[in-house]
Structures are given as structure tokens and as C-alpha cells.
Coordinates of C-alpha atoms and ligand atoms in Angstrom, one line a residue:
M1 CA -1.4 -41.0 21.7
T2 CA 1.1 -43.9 22.0
A3 CA 2.7 -45.3 18.9
P4 CA 1.2 -48.6 17.7
P5 CA 3.3 -51.6 18.4
P6 CA 5.5 -52.8 15.6
P7 CA 4.4 -55.9 13.7
A8 CA 5.8 -59.1 14.9
P9 CA 8.4 -60.8 12.7
P10 CA 6.9 -63.4 10.2
S11 CA 6.7 -66.8 11.8
S12 CA 8.3 -68.6 8.8
A13 CA 11.7 -70.2 9.4
T14 CA 12.8 -69.2 5.9
P15 CA 15.2 -66.2 5.9
R16 CA 13.4 -63.2 4.5
A17 CA 14.7 -60.3 2.6
P18 CA 14.6 -57.1 4.8
G19 CA 11.6 -55.0 4.1
R20 CA 8.2 -56.1 3.2
R21 CA 6.1 -55.6 0.0
L22 CA 2.6 -54.3 -0.3
H23 CA 0.3 -55.0 -3.3
M24 CA -2.8 -52.8 -3.6
I25 CA -5.8 -53.5 -5.8
T26 CA -8.0 -50.5 -6.2
W27 CA -11.5 -50.4 -7.5
G28 CA -13.9 -47.5 -7.8
C29 CA -13.8 -43.8 -7.6
Q30 CA -10.9 -41.3 -7.2
M31 CA -11.5 -41.2 -3.5
N32 CA -10.5 -44.9 -3.4
V33 CA -7.4 -44.2 -5.5
Y34 CA -6.5 -41.5 -3.0
D35 CA -7.3 -43.7 0.0
S36 CA -5.1 -46.5 -1.4
G37 CA -2.2 -44.0 -1.6
R38 CA -2.8 -43.0 2.0
M39 CA -2.9 -46.6 3.2
A40 CA 0.5 -47.2 1.5
D41 CA 1.7 -44.0 3.3
V42 CA 0.5 -45.4 6.6
L43 CA 2.3 -48.7 6.0
A44 CA 5.6 -47.3 4.6
P45 CA 7.0 -46.6 8.1
L46 CA 6.5 -50.3 8.8
G47 CA 8.8 -51.1 5.9
Y48 CA 6.2 -51.9 3.2
A49 CA 7.4 -51.0 -0.3
P50 CA 5.1 -51.4 -3.3
A51 CA 4.9 -54.8 -5.1
D52 CA 3.6 -54.9 -8.7
R53 CA 2.3 -58.5 -8.4
P54 CA 0.3 -60.1 -5.5
D55 CA 2.6 -63.1 -5.7
D56 CA 5.5 -60.9 -4.5
A57 CA 3.6 -59.2 -1.7
D58 CA 3.7 -59.8 2.1
M59 CA 0.5 -57.9 2.3
I60 CA -2.3 -57.5 -0.2
I61 CA -5.0 -54.9 0.2
L62 CA -8.2 -55.1 -2.0
N63 CA -9.7 -51.6 -1.8
T64 CA -13.3 -52.1 -2.9
C65 CA -16.2 -50.0 -4.2
H66 CA -19.8 -50.7 -3.4
I67 CA -21.6 -48.1 -5.5
R68 CA -23.1 -50.2 -8.2
D69 CA -24.1 -53.7 -9.2
R70 CA -22.8 -57.0 -7.9
A71 CA -20.0 -55.4 -5.9
A72 CA -20.0 -58.1 -3.3
E73 CA -19.8 -61.0 -5.8
K74 CA -16.9 -59.3 -7.5
V75 CA -15.1 -59.1 -4.3
F76 CA -15.6 -62.7 -3.4
S77 CA -14.5 -63.9 -6.8
E78 CA -11.3 -61.7 -6.5
L79 CA -10.7 -63.1 -3.0
G80 CA -11.0 -66.6 -4.4
R81 CA -8.1 -65.8 -6.7
L82 CA -6.0 -64.1 -3.9
R83 CA -6.6 -67.1 -1.7
L84 CA -4.7 -69.3 -4.2
V85 CA -1.8 -66.7 -4.2
K86 CA -1.8 -66.7 -0.4
Q87 CA -1.7 -70.5 -0.4
A88 CA 1.1 -70.8 -2.9
R89 CA 3.2 -68.3 -0.9
A90 CA 2.5 -70.1 2.3
E91 CA 3.7 -73.3 0.8
A92 CA 6.9 -71.5 -0.1
G93 CA 7.3 -70.4 3.5
H94 CA 6.1 -66.8 3.0
P95 CA 3.1 -65.7 5.1
T96 CA 0.7 -63.1 3.4
I97 CA -1.6 -60.7 5.1
L98 CA -4.8 -60.3 3.1
A99 CA -6.9 -57.2 3.8
V100 CA -10.2 -56.0 2.4
A101 CA -10.8 -52.2 2.6
G102 CA -13.3 -49.7 1.2
C103 CA -17.0 -49.6 1.0
V104 CA -17.7 -53.3 0.5
A105 CA -15.6 -54.0 3.6
Q106 CA -17.7 -51.4 5.5
A107 CA -21.0 -52.8 4.3
E108 CA -20.3 -56.5 4.5
G109 CA -17.5 -56.9 7.0
A110 CA -18.9 -59.8 9.0
E111 CA -20.1 -61.6 5.8
I112 CA -16.5 -61.3 4.4
L113 CA -15.0 -63.0 7.4
A114 CA -17.7 -65.7 7.4
R115 CA -17.4 -66.5 3.7
A116 CA -13.7 -65.9 3.2
P117 CA -12.0 -66.9 6.5
Y118 CA -8.6 -66.6 5.0
V119 CA -9.0 -62.8 5.0
D120 CA -6.9 -61.4 7.8
I121 CA -8.2 -57.8 8.0
V122 CA -11.4 -56.1 7.1
L123 CA -11.3 -52.3 7.4
G124 CA -13.8 -49.6 6.6
P125 CA -12.9 -46.2 5.0
Q126 CA -12.9 -44.4 8.4
T127 CA -10.2 -46.5 10.0
Y128 CA -7.2 -46.5 7.7
H129 CA -5.1 -44.7 10.3
R130 CA -5.4 -47.8 12.5
L131 CA -3.9 -50.1 9.8
P132 CA -0.5 -50.5 11.5
E133 CA -2.2 -51.7 14.7
M134 CA -4.3 -54.1 12.7
V135 CA -1.3 -55.4 10.8
A136 CA 0.5 -56.0 14.1
R137 CA -2.5 -58.0 15.4
A138 CA -2.9 -60.0 12.2
S139 CA 0.9 -60.8 12.1
R140 CA 0.6 -62.2 15.6
A141 CA -2.0 -64.5 14.1
A142 CA -4.5 -63.5 16.8
G143 CA -7.4 -64.2 14.4
A144 CA -8.9 -62.0 11.8
V145 CA -9.3 -58.3 12.6
I146 CA -12.4 -56.3 11.7
D147 CA -12.5 -52.6 12.1
T148 CA -15.4 -50.8 10.3
D149 CA -16.5 -48.3 13.0
F150 CA -17.1 -44.7 12.4
P151 CA -14.8 -43.4 15.2
A152 CA -15.6 -40.0 16.7
E153 CA -12.2 -38.7 15.9
Q154 CA -11.8 -38.1 12.2
K155 CA -9.4 -40.2 10.3
F156 CA -8.0 -37.1 8.8
D157 CA -6.3 -36.2 12.1
H158 CA -4.3 -39.5 12.2
L159 CA -2.9 -39.8 8.7
P160 CA 0.8 -39.1 8.2
E161 CA 2.0 -36.5 5.8
Q162 CA 1.8 -37.9 2.3
S163 CA 5.1 -39.4 1.3
A164 CA 5.0 -40.4 -2.3
P165 CA 5.0 -37.4 -4.7
Q166 CA 1.7 -37.3 -6.5
G167 CA 2.9 -35.7 -9.7
L168 CA 1.9 -32.7 -11.7
A169 CA -1.8 -33.3 -11.3
A170 CA -2.7 -34.4 -7.8
F171 CA -5.8 -35.3 -5.7
L172 CA -6.4 -33.9 -2.3
T173 CA -9.3 -35.2 -0.1
I174 CA -11.0 -32.3 1.8
Q175 CA -14.3 -33.9 2.8
E176 CA -15.7 -37.3 3.3
G177 CA -19.1 -38.9 3.7
C178 CA -22.6 -37.7 3.0
D179 CA -25.8 -36.7 4.9
K180 CA -28.0 -36.5 1.9
F181 CA -29.4 -40.0 1.8
C182 CA -30.5 -40.2 -1.8
S183 CA -32.9 -43.2 -2.0
F184 CA -30.6 -45.3 -4.2
C185 CA -27.2 -44.6 -2.7
V186 CA -25.0 -46.6 -0.2
V187 CA -22.5 -43.8 0.5
P188 CA -24.1 -42.4 3.7
Y189 CA -24.1 -45.9 5.1
T190 CA -20.6 -46.9 4.0
R191 CA -18.8 -43.6 4.3
G192 CA -20.7 -42.2 7.2
S193 CA -21.9 -38.6 7.8
E194 CA -20.3 -35.5 6.3
A195 CA -16.9 -34.6 7.8
S196 CA -14.7 -31.7 6.5
R197 CA -11.0 -31.7 6.9
P198 CA -9.7 -28.5 8.6
A199 CA -8.6 -25.7 6.3
A200 CA -5.1 -25.5 7.8
A201 CA -4.4 -29.2 7.2
I202 CA -5.7 -28.8 3.6
L203 CA -3.5 -25.8 2.9
A204 CA -0.5 -27.5 4.5
E205 CA -0.9 -30.5 2.3
A206 CA -1.5 -28.4 -0.8
R207 CA 1.8 -26.5 0.0
R208 CA 3.7 -29.8 0.3
L209 CA 2.2 -30.9 -3.0
V210 CA 3.2 -27.7 -4.8
A211 CA 6.7 -27.9 -3.3
Q212 CA 7.0 -31.4 -4.8
G213 CA 6.0 -30.1 -8.2
T214 CA 2.2 -30.4 -8.4
R215 CA 0.6 -27.8 -10.6
E216 CA -3.0 -28.9 -10.7
I217 CA -5.0 -30.0 -7.6
T218 CA -8.4 -31.7 -7.7
L219 CA -10.1 -31.4 -4.4
L220 CA -12.0 -34.6 -3.6
G221 CA -15.0 -35.5 -1.5
Q222 CA -18.2 -37.4 -1.8
N223 CA -20.0 -34.1 -1.3
V224 CA -17.0 -31.8 -1.9
N225 CA -19.0 -28.6 -2.1
A226 CA -20.5 -29.3 1.3
W227 CA -17.0 -28.6 2.7
H228 CA -17.1 -26.2 5.6
G229 CA -14.5 -25.0 8.0
A230 CA -13.0 -22.0 9.8
G231 CA -10.7 -19.4 8.4
P232 CA -7.6 -18.2 10.4
D233 CA -9.9 -15.7 12.2
G234 CA -12.2 -18.5 13.2
A235 CA -15.0 -17.3 10.9
P236 CA -17.1 -20.0 9.2
R237 CA -16.0 -20.6 5.6
S238 CA -17.2 -22.7 2.6
L239 CA -15.5 -24.1 -0.5
G240 CA -15.4 -20.8 -2.4
W241 CA -13.3 -19.3 0.3
L242 CA -11.0 -22.4 0.5
M243 CA -10.4 -22.3 -3.3
R244 CA -9.4 -18.6 -3.0
A245 CA -6.9 -19.5 -0.3
L246 CA -5.5 -22.4 -2.4
A247 CA -5.3 -20.3 -5.5
D248 CA -3.0 -17.9 -3.7
L249 CA -0.3 -20.6 -3.3
P250 CA 2.5 -19.6 -5.6
G251 CA 3.1 -22.3 -8.2
L252 CA -0.4 -23.7 -8.2
L253 CA -1.8 -23.2 -11.6
R254 CA -5.1 -25.1 -11.6
L255 CA -7.9 -26.1 -9.3
R256 CA -10.8 -28.5 -9.7
Y257 CA -13.2 -30.2 -7.3
T258 CA -15.4 -33.2 -7.4
T259 CA -18.1 -34.5 -6.7
S260 CA -20.6 -31.7 -6.0
H261 CA -24.3 -31.7 -5.1
P262 CA -26.6 -29.1 -6.8
R263 CA -27.9 -28.0 -3.4
D264 CA -24.5 -26.9 -2.2
M265 CA -23.6 -24.7 -5.2
D266 CA -23.6 -21.4 -3.2
D267 CA -23.0 -17.9 -4.5
E268 CA -19.4 -17.8 -3.2
L269 CA -18.5 -21.0 -5.1
I270 CA -20.1 -19.7 -8.3
A271 CA -18.3 -16.4 -7.9
A272 CA -15.0 -18.4 -7.5
H273 CA -15.6 -19.7 -11.1
A274 CA -16.0 -16.1 -12.3
E275 CA -13.1 -14.5 -10.4
I276 CA -10.3 -17.0 -9.8
P277 CA -8.3 -17.8 -12.9
A278 CA -6.9 -21.0 -11.4
V279 CA -10.4 -22.5 -11.0
M280 CA -10.9 -24.5 -14.2
P281 CA -14.0 -23.9 -16.3
F282 CA -15.3 -27.4 -15.6
L283 CA -17.8 -28.8 -13.2
H284 CA -19.1 -32.3 -12.6
L285 CA -22.6 -31.7 -11.1
P286 CA -24.7 -34.9 -11.0
V287 CA -28.4 -34.4 -11.6
Q288 CA -29.5 -38.1 -11.8
S289 CA -32.9 -37.3 -13.4
G290 CA -34.8 -34.5 -15.2
S291 CA -38.1 -35.5 -13.7
D292 CA -39.4 -33.7 -10.6
R293 CA -41.4 -36.8 -9.6
I294 CA -38.3 -39.0 -9.7
L295 CA -36.0 -36.4 -8.2
A296 CA -38.5 -36.3 -5.2
A297 CA -38.6 -40.1 -5.1
M298 CA -34.8 -40.0 -5.1
N299 CA -34.8 -37.6 -2.1
R300 CA -32.5 -35.3 -4.1
R301 CA -34.0 -32.2 -2.5
H302 CA -33.8 -30.1 -5.8
S303 CA -36.1 -29.9 -8.8
A304 CA -35.1 -29.9 -12.5
A305 CA -35.8 -26.1 -12.5
D306 CA -33.4 -25.6 -9.6
Y307 CA -30.7 -27.5 -11.5
R308 CA -31.4 -25.4 -14.7
A309 CA -31.2 -22.2 -12.7
T310 CA -27.9 -23.2 -11.1
I311 CA -26.4 -24.0 -14.5
A312 CA -27.6 -20.6 -15.8
R313 CA -25.8 -18.9 -12.9
L314 CA -22.7 -20.9 -13.6
R315 CA -22.7 -20.0 -17.3
A316 CA -23.3 -16.4 -16.5
A317 CA -20.2 -16.5 -14.2
R318 CA -18.1 -18.5 -16.6
P319 CA -19.5 -18.7 -20.1
D320 CA -17.0 -21.4 -21.3
I321 CA -17.7 -23.8 -18.4
A322 CA -18.0 -27.4 -19.4
L323 CA -20.6 -29.4 -17.6
T324 CA -20.7 -33.1 -16.8
S325 CA -23.2 -35.1 -14.8
D326 CA -24.3 -38.5 -13.6
F327 CA -27.7 -40.0 -14.7
I328 CA -29.6 -43.0 -13.4
V329 CA -32.2 -44.6 -15.6
G330 CA -34.9 -46.9 -14.3
H331 CA -35.1 -45.7 -10.7
P332 CA -38.2 -47.3 -9.1
G333 CA -41.4 -45.6 -10.4
E334 CA -39.7 -44.0 -13.5
T335 CA -42.3 -43.8 -16.4
D336 CA -41.7 -43.1 -20.0
A337 CA -42.7 -39.5 -19.3
D338 CA -40.2 -39.2 -16.5
F339 CA -37.5 -40.5 -18.8
A340 CA -38.5 -38.1 -21.5
A341 CA -38.1 -35.3 -19.0
T342 CA -34.5 -36.5 -18.4
L343 CA -33.8 -36.4 -22.2
A344 CA -35.3 -32.9 -22.4
L345 CA -33.0 -31.7 -19.6
I346 CA -30.0 -33.1 -21.3
R347 CA -31.0 -31.5 -24.6
D348 CA -31.6 -28.1 -22.9
I349 CA -28.3 -28.1 -21.0
G350 CA -25.8 -29.8 -23.4
F351 CA -23.1 -31.8 -21.5
A352 CA -19.5 -32.1 -22.3
S353 CA -19.6 -35.7 -21.1
A354 CA -21.5 -37.8 -18.5
F355 CA -21.7 -41.0 -16.6
S356 CA -24.9 -42.9 -16.9
F357 CA -26.1 -46.0 -15.1
K358 CA -29.0 -48.4 -14.9
Y359 CA -30.6 -48.3 -11.5
S360 CA -29.4 -51.3 -9.4
P361 CA -30.8 -51.9 -6.0
R362 CA -28.3 -51.6 -3.1
P363 CA -29.4 -53.6 -0.1
G364 CA -30.4 -51.5 2.8
T365 CA -31.3 -48.4 0.7
P366 CA -34.9 -47.1 0.6
A367 CA -35.2 -47.5 -3.2
A368 CA -34.2 -51.2 -3.1
G369 CA -37.5 -52.0 -1.3
A370 CA -39.7 -49.5 -3.2
P371 CA -42.6 -50.7 -5.3
H372 CA -42.7 -50.3 -9.1
Q373 CA -39.2 -51.6 -9.9
V374 CA -38.6 -51.0 -13.6
P375 CA -38.1 -54.1 -15.7
E376 CA -34.5 -54.8 -16.9
P377 CA -35.3 -54.6 -20.7
V378 CA -36.9 -51.1 -20.2
K379 CA -33.8 -49.9 -18.3
D380 CA -31.6 -51.3 -21.1
A381 CA -33.5 -49.5 -23.8
R382 CA -33.6 -46.2 -21.8
L383 CA -29.8 -46.4 -21.1
Q384 CA -29.0 -46.9 -24.8
E385 CA -31.1 -43.9 -25.8
L386 CA -29.7 -41.7 -23.1
Q387 CA -26.1 -42.7 -23.9
A388 CA -26.6 -42.1 -27.6
L389 CA -27.7 -38.5 -26.9
L390 CA -24.8 -38.0 -24.5
R391 CA -22.3 -39.4 -27.0
D392 CA -23.6 -36.9 -29.6
Q393 CA -23.2 -34.1 -27.1
Q394 CA -19.7 -35.1 -26.2
A395 CA -18.7 -35.3 -29.9
A396 CA -20.3 -31.8 -30.5
F397 CA -18.5 -30.4 -27.5
N398 CA -15.1 -31.8 -28.7
A399 CA -15.8 -30.6 -32.3
D400 CA -16.5 -27.1 -31.0
C401 CA -13.0 -27.0 -29.4
V402 CA -11.4 -27.4 -32.9
G403 CA -9.9 -24.0 -33.9
R404 CA -9.8 -22.7 -30.3
T405 CA -6.5 -21.9 -28.6
A406 CA -6.4 -23.1 -25.0
P407 CA -3.9 -23.5 -22.2
V408 CA -2.7 -27.2 -21.8
L409 CA -0.9 -28.4 -18.8
F410 CA 1.5 -31.1 -20.1
T411 CA 1.9 -34.1 -17.8
H412 CA 3.3 -37.1 -19.6
T413 CA 4.6 -38.5 -22.9
G414 CA 2.1 -40.1 -25.3
R415 CA 2.1 -43.6 -26.8
H416 CA 3.5 -42.4 -30.2
P417 CA 7.1 -41.2 -30.5
G418 CA 7.5 -37.5 -30.0
Q419 CA 4.1 -37.1 -28.5
V420 CA 3.4 -35.2 -25.3
V421 CA 0.1 -35.2 -23.6
G422 CA -1.6 -32.7 -21.3
R423 CA -5.1 -31.7 -20.2
S424 CA -7.2 -28.9 -21.5
P425 CA -9.1 -26.7 -19.1
W426 CA -12.1 -28.8 -19.9
L427 CA -10.3 -32.0 -18.9
Q428 CA -9.8 -33.5 -22.3
P429 CA -6.5 -35.1 -23.0
V430 CA -4.6 -33.1 -25.6
H431 CA -1.8 -34.5 -27.7
V432 CA 0.9 -32.4 -29.4
I433 CA 4.3 -33.3 -31.0
G434 CA 7.0 -31.7 -29.0
P435 CA 10.0 -32.3 -26.7
T436 CA 9.6 -34.0 -23.2
S437 CA 10.7 -30.6 -21.7
L438 CA 7.1 -29.5 -22.2
I439 CA 6.1 -31.7 -19.3
G440 CA 5.3 -29.6 -16.3
Q441 CA 4.5 -26.5 -18.4
E442 CA 1.1 -24.9 -19.1
L443 CA 1.3 -23.7 -22.7
M444 CA -1.1 -22.4 -25.4
V445 CA -2.2 -25.0 -27.9
K446 CA -4.3 -24.5 -31.0
I447 CA -6.7 -27.5 -31.2
T448 CA -6.7 -29.0 -34.7
T449 CA -8.4 -32.4 -34.5
T450 CA -10.9 -34.2 -32.3
H451 CA -10.9 -37.9 -31.5
T452 CA -13.5 -39.9 -29.5
N453 CA -12.0 -39.1 -26.1
S454 CA -9.1 -36.7 -26.8
L455 CA -7.9 -33.8 -28.9
S456 CA -4.8 -33.0 -30.9
G457 CA -3.2 -29.7 -31.5
T458 CA -0.1 -27.6 -32.2
L459 CA 1.8 -25.3 -29.8
V460 CA 1.1 -21.6 -30.5
P461 CA 4.7 -20.3 -30.7
A462 CA 3.9 -16.6 -30.2
S463 CA 2.2 -17.2 -26.9
N464 CA 4.8 -19.7 -25.7
P465 CA 8.2 -18.0 -26.1
A466 CA 10.0 -20.4 -23.8
A467 CA 8.5 -23.5 -25.4
T468 CA 9.4 -22.2 -28.9
Q469 CA 13.1 -22.1 -27.9
E470 CA 12.9 -25.6 -26.6
R471 CA 11.2 -27.1 -29.6
T472 CA 13.2 -29.7 -31.4
P473 CA 13.5 -29.3 -35.2
A474 CA 10.8 -31.3 -37.0
Ligands
LIG1 N1 -27.8 -47.6 -9.1 C1 -27.2 -47.0 -10.2 N2 -26.4 -46.0 -10.1 C2 -26.0 -45.6 -8.9 N3 -25.2 -44.6 -8.6 C3 -25.1 -44.6 -7.2 N4 -25.9 -45.5 -6.7 C4 -26.5 -46.2 -7.7 C5 -27.4 -47.2 -7.9 N5 -27.9 -47.9 -6.8 C6 -24.6 -43.6 -9.5 C7 -25.1 -42.2 -9.3 C8 -23.9 -41.5 -8.6 C9 -22.8 -42.3 -9.2 C10 -21.4 -42.1 -8.5 O1 -23.2 -43.6 -9.3 O2 -25.3 -41.6 -10.6 O3 -23.9 -40.1 -8.9
LIG2 FE1 -25.0 -40.7 -2.6 FE2 -24.2 -38.3 -3.7 FE3 -26.8 -38.7 -2.8 FE4 -24.8 -38.5 -1.1 S1 -25.5 -36.9 -2.5 S2 -26.4 -39.9 -1.0 S3 -23.1 -39.5 -2.2 S4 -25.7 -39.8 -4.5

């Protein structure tokens, strides 16, 4: 492959400081956060360094999310604001490249260029590796560039090695896209069909992360547990195998993965929870509904009983596993009885936390055109009832942690003086009073207090000899 041409110099006559600045605005899921990082990596060789404010940026990328309500309107209103920034910079003699990326770009590319002609580049999630080429074309003012194809070659093959260190807890994308076509969801249309990144590339990136100091890796994918690949011997492998290979990397203490589909929780993955100490006792496993009628209407391809059985197997493998989920209330056709079945499932399982949403029609998805749309006030009432139950369960889960001693991986300082913050195995933030030298260490903490979204505790000296020596006097 030939290297993309370098971008043309800015046309302005005003002398410019060497180097260019890039401002990223990122909305949506962790995949988008990860993608923004990779776009910055792709642009770094062109001289783009980060800018905190759009006003200081030669290029602004709005990385969008389409998953829920009014995504397009939100994008157009943000673009209206950025247009003013672009105008003001142009008046000062500084051209600005404005790009829209992510799922809204994928879904509404042509519409964006029609309604916001001041946008220079529209690119879908599969084409980030072509950014340098698009920037070059946009800089030559050859007209707006749109690139939202699903190319046959996977974008994974073209991304450079990650440049910026990701820190103690890092994300690593191993899979993209989805073939499941849930009735309500845009992901199969915006992110394309399932594609797994090769095992060797994942292991190489994980090794680089660990060498840079990463101690916890969260594997990302829209359907992360659909990951499949080949081992070094060429044999077909799934996520359970991959986690074993990753857990063998010296220095890597913790592994997580998100987001999973209940259909893809195979025996090997469940065994990984039982057998690999680095695999954290935590799983986000969206169920969406507890009613078999609605699960069928959603095309989820599992029943409520299947989900309960999977949870029972996970709990048998790892009794302390914390479970979280996604719920949609008011999917077309949902009756009071269907909603009651969802509440019953939540009561039976007991979740550590959850995300819950009112169904909102996404144009082009089957559910958007389905009969028996649920009236908004009914959705509102159901969401409130469901969230009250989930809030109680979260409070109960956190309260149950008080008195337990658990390993905490410390990652940063807290807002209060002397405070250091880390994550429990169950993903709660945990605050302790201690020196900053705790950061980077995984240490035993006795949990003493619960707050709405976090816990506090004290270091357990006997199980943390190194930490005890480093403790500052109170
Ligand atoms: N309406 C409401 N919630 C949705 N989600 C996805 N699409 C929709 C929609 N059209 C929720 C699902 C999914 C989560 C990421 O967002 O619960 O698991
Ligand atoms: Fe969307 Fe998840 Fe269903 Fe795929 S499995 S269509 S990403 S909700």
C-alpha cells in the first residue's frame, strides 16, 4: 500500500505555528472513546496534537452516537455551534477542518452534508484509517469528503500502533459490529456485520499496553463475546481462549470484557470466570426484557429462562460475580403483563447496577414501524418503577460489600486531600486515605462505608506489607 499524500499547507497567508491542533468531541459508548483515541493516533503523524478547546483547533472531530433518542438533532445543534467557531477562526485567517465521525455520520452522511455544508468530512466507524487521505483532500478544498463504506478489508489492519499511553486501566477493541439485528437497534446498520480482530494483533497490543504500565484491560466490542479467531496452531478459538492467553501476560492483573450477548456465553467463557484469577467477577449481560413475547418481538433469540440458566451457570462458576444489564421499557407491543415479567426477572436475579431506557424508535429498524407503539406516559411510568427497583438493588449490593475485604487497583487521586481512588473487582470506585504511591498497586482494602455510586475503605496492613511501609503517618 502506498502512503497517503501529506496534507496541503493551509491556504491562509497568516504565518502559522508549526504543528496543528486537533479537538475531539466524543459522545456515546466506550467504543467511541476508544475510536476517538485511534483517530488521534492516525492523525498524530500528520502533526496534529490535542487541543482542549475547539477555538484553538485546526481540525475538530465530532464523534457521534446514534443509539438512542434525537441523536441527529443533537448533532445538528452541536454543528451549529461549531460553525460559529469555524467562522470566527476563518475571519482570523485560520482555516478549520470540521469532521463528523461515528454512528450518526454512518447513518446520515448525505443528510449531514446537505444540512450542514460547512462540514468538510463525514466518516463512518469503518473508515478511520483513511482519515489522513480525507484530511489531505479536505485541506485542498476539493469539496466535502464523505466516506461511510464498509470496506472489505477490516479497519483493524490499517490502524497504527497506539501511541498515547492509556493508563493503568485501558480499553482494547477486539471485535466490531453485530449480526444479531435486534428489532430496536441501529448497530448492525451503523457498525456493519461482526468482525473479529486477529488474536496475534490483540496480544501484541495488550503486550504494548502492559509495557506502558497498564494493569487492567477491558476488551471492547459491540458483541464482544462473539469474538472468534485462530490460535497459533490455526485452530478456531473463542473469547474464553483469548482471555486465557491474555491472562498469561506477566504484569497484567485484571481482565474485563463488554458488551456481551446472552447467546454467546459459551462453556469456555464461563469456565474462564471460574478458573482465571485475572478475570474479574463482573459481567454486563444485557437482557432487555423479562417477557418471552417481547424477547421474541425484539428478535433477541433467547428466552427469559435461557437468561436465568446462563446466570445460574455463571454464579456456579463464580459465586461472587456481580451482574449488570440493559433494559428497554415500552418496546412496541409491551403490555402490563410483559412489564411485570421484566420486574420479576430483575427481582429473581438481583443486579449490581443497570442501564435502563425508554424504547425510542430508530428510523430504519423493524420496531420503528411496528404496530402497538406504547404511549409515552406509559413508558415514563414503567421506567420510573423499573429504575426504583434497580436503585434499591444497587444500594443493597453496595451495602453488602461493607465489611468485606477486597483487592482494589488504585488508579488516581481523589477530590479530597490525601484521597486515593481505585476500582473494586465489581467495578465500584473505592476511596481510601493514603499516599499517591498506592497508585498502580492492587491492594487489599476493608470496605467500611457505602455511598450512592462508590465505596470507602481502609487498607488492610497485614495483607499489604509494601503498602504499609509506604503509608504516611496520619
Ligand atoms: N431505544 C431504547 N434503548 C435502546 N438501546 C438500543 N437501542 C435502543 C432504542 N432504540 C439500548 C439497549 C442497548 C443499549 C446500549 O441501548 O438497551 O443494550
Ligand atoms: Fe444491537 Fe446488541 Fe442487538 Fe447487536 S445484539 S443488534 S448491538 S442490541
